[in-house]
Amino acid sequence: VLRFRSLLLAQLAETETARRGAVLEAEHAAAALLVREAQLLHSGATAFVRSQALVTRERRCRDEIAVAELDERVALVRRARAEQSLAEVTTSPVKSRRLPSSGEVQSRDWSPRDTRDASAAPSPRERVLSDVLVELTRVESRTR
C-alpha cells in the first residue's frame, strides 16, 4: 500500500508539474500575443499620427494657397483702382497752357463744365493734380 501510495504521489506530482508547465506556456503565449497586439496598436497609432500630420500639412498648404490667391485678388483690385484713379487724373477737367515767352506751363483749375465762381479757390485735390500735371509737362519738355 505504501508503494502504491508513493507511486500515486509521484504521478500526482508529475501531473501537477506538467500542468504548471502547460499553464506557464499558455501564459507565455498570451503575453507574447499581448506584446504583438501592443506593437500593432503602436504602429497603427504611429501611422494614424503620421497621416494626421500629413492631413494637417496639406490643409496648411491649401490655406497658404488660398491666402496667396486672395492676396493676388487684392492686388488686382488695388491695381484696378489705381488705374481708375490714374484715368480720372488724366481726364481731369484741369487745363494747362504754355506761356508764349518762357515756355513754362501755367495751370488753370477750371473747366468749361465748372459751375462754381471763377474767383473761388481751387480744392486741395485740384491743386495737387494741377501741380502734378505741371511737373509732368516740365519733365516731358526736358526729355524732348
CSV table of C-alpha atoms in Angstrom, one decimal:
chain,number,residue,atom,x,y,z
A,1,VAL,CA,0.0,0.0,0.0
A,2,LEU,CA,2.9,2.4,0.8
A,3,ARG,CA,4.5,1.6,-2.5
A,4,PHE,CA,1.2,2.2,-4.3
A,5,ARG,CA,0.7,5.4,-2.4
A,6,SER,CA,4.2,6.6,-3.3
A,7,LEU,CA,3.6,5.8,-7.0
A,8,LEU,CA,0.3,7.8,-6.9
A,9,LEU,CA,2.0,10.7,-5.2
A,10,ALA,CA,4.8,10.6,-7.7
A,11,GLN,CA,2.3,10.5,-10.6
A,12,LEU,CA,0.3,13.3,-9.0
A,13,ALA,CA,3.5,15.5,-8.6
A,14,GLU,CA,4.4,14.7,-12.2
A,15,THR,CA,0.9,15.7,-13.4
A,16,GLU,CA,1.0,18.8,-11.3
A,17,THR,CA,4.4,19.8,-12.7
A,18,ALA,CA,3.2,19.2,-16.3
A,19,ARG,CA,0.0,21.2,-15.6
A,20,ARG,CA,2.1,24.1,-14.2
A,21,GLY,CA,4.4,23.9,-17.2
A,22,ALA,CA,1.3,24.0,-19.6
A,23,VAL,CA,-0.1,26.9,-17.6
A,24,LEU,CA,3.2,28.8,-17.9
A,25,GLU,CA,3.4,28.0,-21.6
A,26,ALA,CA,-0.1,29.3,-22.1
A,27,GLU,CA,0.6,32.4,-20.0
A,28,HIS,CA,3.8,33.0,-22.0
A,29,ALA,CA,1.9,32.6,-25.3
A,30,ALA,CA,-0.8,35.0,-24.1
A,31,ALA,CA,1.9,37.5,-23.0
A,32,ALA,CA,3.5,37.2,-26.5
A,33,LEU,CA,0.1,37.8,-28.1
A,34,LEU,CA,-0.4,40.9,-25.9
A,35,VAL,CA,3.0,42.2,-26.8
A,36,ARG,CA,2.3,41.7,-30.5
A,37,GLU,CA,-1.1,43.4,-30.2
A,38,ALA,CA,0.6,46.3,-28.4
A,39,GLN,CA,3.2,46.6,-31.2
A,40,LEU,CA,0.4,46.6,-33.8
A,41,LEU,CA,-1.6,49.2,-31.9
A,42,HIS,CA,1.6,51.3,-31.5
A,43,SER,CA,2.4,51.0,-35.2
A,44,GLY,CA,-1.2,51.8,-36.1
A,45,ALA,CA,-1.2,54.8,-33.8
A,46,THR,CA,2.1,55.9,-35.3
A,47,ALA,CA,0.6,55.6,-38.8
A,48,PHE,CA,-2.5,57.4,-37.7
A,49,VAL,CA,-0.5,60.3,-36.2
A,50,ARG,CA,1.6,60.5,-39.4
A,51,SER,CA,-1.5,60.5,-41.6
A,52,GLN,CA,-3.0,63.2,-39.4
A,53,ALA,CA,0.3,65.2,-39.7
A,54,LEU,CA,0.1,64.9,-43.5
A,55,VAL,CA,-3.5,66.0,-43.5
A,56,THR,CA,-2.7,69.0,-41.3
A,57,ARG,CA,0.2,69.9,-43.6
A,58,GLU,CA,-2.0,69.5,-46.6
A,59,ARG,CA,-4.6,71.8,-45.1
A,60,ARG,CA,-1.9,74.3,-44.1
A,61,CYS,CA,-0.6,74.3,-47.7
A,62,ARG,CA,-4.1,74.7,-49.1
A,63,ASP,CA,-4.7,77.6,-46.7
A,64,GLU,CA,-1.5,79.3,-47.8
A,65,ILE,CA,-2.5,78.9,-51.4
A,66,ALA,CA,-5.9,80.4,-50.7
A,67,VAL,CA,-4.3,83.3,-48.9
A,68,ALA,CA,-1.9,83.8,-51.8
A,69,GLU,CA,-4.9,83.8,-54.2
A,70,LEU,CA,-6.7,86.3,-52.0
A,71,ASP,CA,-3.6,88.5,-52.0
A,72,GLU,CA,-3.5,88.3,-55.8
A,73,ARG,CA,-7.1,89.4,-56.0
A,74,VAL,CA,-6.5,92.2,-53.6
A,75,ALA,CA,-3.5,93.3,-55.7
A,76,LEU,CA,-5.7,93.2,-58.8
A,77,VAL,CA,-8.4,95.2,-57.1
A,78,ARG,CA,-5.8,97.8,-55.9
A,79,ARG,CA,-4.2,97.9,-59.4
A,80,ALA,CA,-7.7,98.4,-61.0
A,81,ARG,CA,-8.4,101.2,-58.5
A,82,ALA,CA,-5.0,102.8,-59.2
A,83,GLU,CA,-5.6,102.6,-62.9
A,84,GLN,CA,-9.1,104.1,-62.5
A,85,SER,CA,-7.6,106.9,-60.4
A,86,LEU,CA,-4.9,107.5,-63.0
A,87,ALA,CA,-7.6,107.6,-65.7
A,88,GLU,CA,-9.6,110.1,-63.6
A,89,VAL,CA,-6.5,112.2,-63.1
A,90,THR,CA,-5.5,112.2,-66.8
A,91,THR,CA,-9.1,113.0,-67.9
A,92,SER,CA,-9.4,115.7,-65.2
A,93,PRO,CA,-11.0,119.0,-66.1
A,94,VAL,CA,-7.8,120.8,-65.1
A,95,LYS,CA,-6.3,122.5,-68.2
A,96,SER,CA,-2.9,123.9,-68.8
A,97,ARG,CA,-1.4,126.2,-71.4
A,98,ARG,CA,2.1,127.3,-72.3
A,99,LEU,CA,3.2,130.9,-71.7
A,100,PRO,CA,4.4,132.2,-75.0
A,101,SER,CA,7.6,133.8,-73.7
A,102,SER,CA,9.1,131.4,-71.2
A,103,GLY,CA,7.7,128.0,-72.4
A,104,GLU,CA,6.6,127.2,-68.8
A,105,VAL,CA,3.3,125.7,-68.1
A,106,GLN,CA,0.6,127.7,-66.3
A,107,SER,CA,-2.2,125.7,-64.9
A,108,ARG,CA,-5.8,126.7,-64.6
A,109,ASP,CA,-8.1,125.0,-62.2
A,110,TRP,CA,-11.3,125.4,-64.0
A,111,SER,CA,-13.1,123.7,-66.9
A,112,PRO,CA,-16.0,124.7,-69.2
A,113,ARG,CA,-18.2,122.5,-67.1
A,114,ASP,CA,-17.1,124.2,-63.9
A,115,THR,CA,-20.1,125.8,-62.3
A,116,ARG,CA,-18.5,127.5,-59.3
A,117,ASP,CA,-17.4,131.1,-59.2
A,118,ALA,CA,-14.2,131.6,-61.1
A,119,SER,CA,-12.8,133.6,-58.2
A,120,ALA,CA,-13.3,130.7,-55.7
A,121,ALA,CA,-10.1,129.0,-54.6
A,122,PRO,CA,-9.3,125.5,-56.0
A,123,SER,CA,-9.7,122.5,-53.9
A,124,PRO,CA,-6.6,120.8,-52.4
A,125,ARG,CA,-7.2,117.8,-54.8
A,126,GLU,CA,-7.3,120.2,-57.8
A,127,ARG,CA,-4.1,122.0,-56.6
A,128,VAL,CA,-2.3,118.7,-56.3
A,129,LEU,CA,-3.5,117.5,-59.7
A,130,SER,CA,-2.6,120.8,-61.2
A,131,ASP,CA,0.9,120.7,-59.7
A,132,VAL,CA,1.4,117.1,-60.9
A,133,LEU,CA,0.3,118.0,-64.4
A,134,VAL,CA,2.7,121.0,-64.4
A,135,GLU,CA,5.6,118.8,-63.2
A,136,LEU,CA,4.8,116.1,-65.8
A,137,THR,CA,4.8,118.7,-68.5
A,138,ARG,CA,8.2,120.0,-67.4
A,139,VAL,CA,9.7,116.6,-67.3
A,140,GLU,CA,8.3,115.9,-70.8
A,141,SER,CA,9.8,119.1,-72.1
A,142,ARG,CA,13.2,118.3,-70.6
A,143,THR,CA,13.2,114.8,-72.1
A,144,ARG,CA,12.5,116.0,-75.6
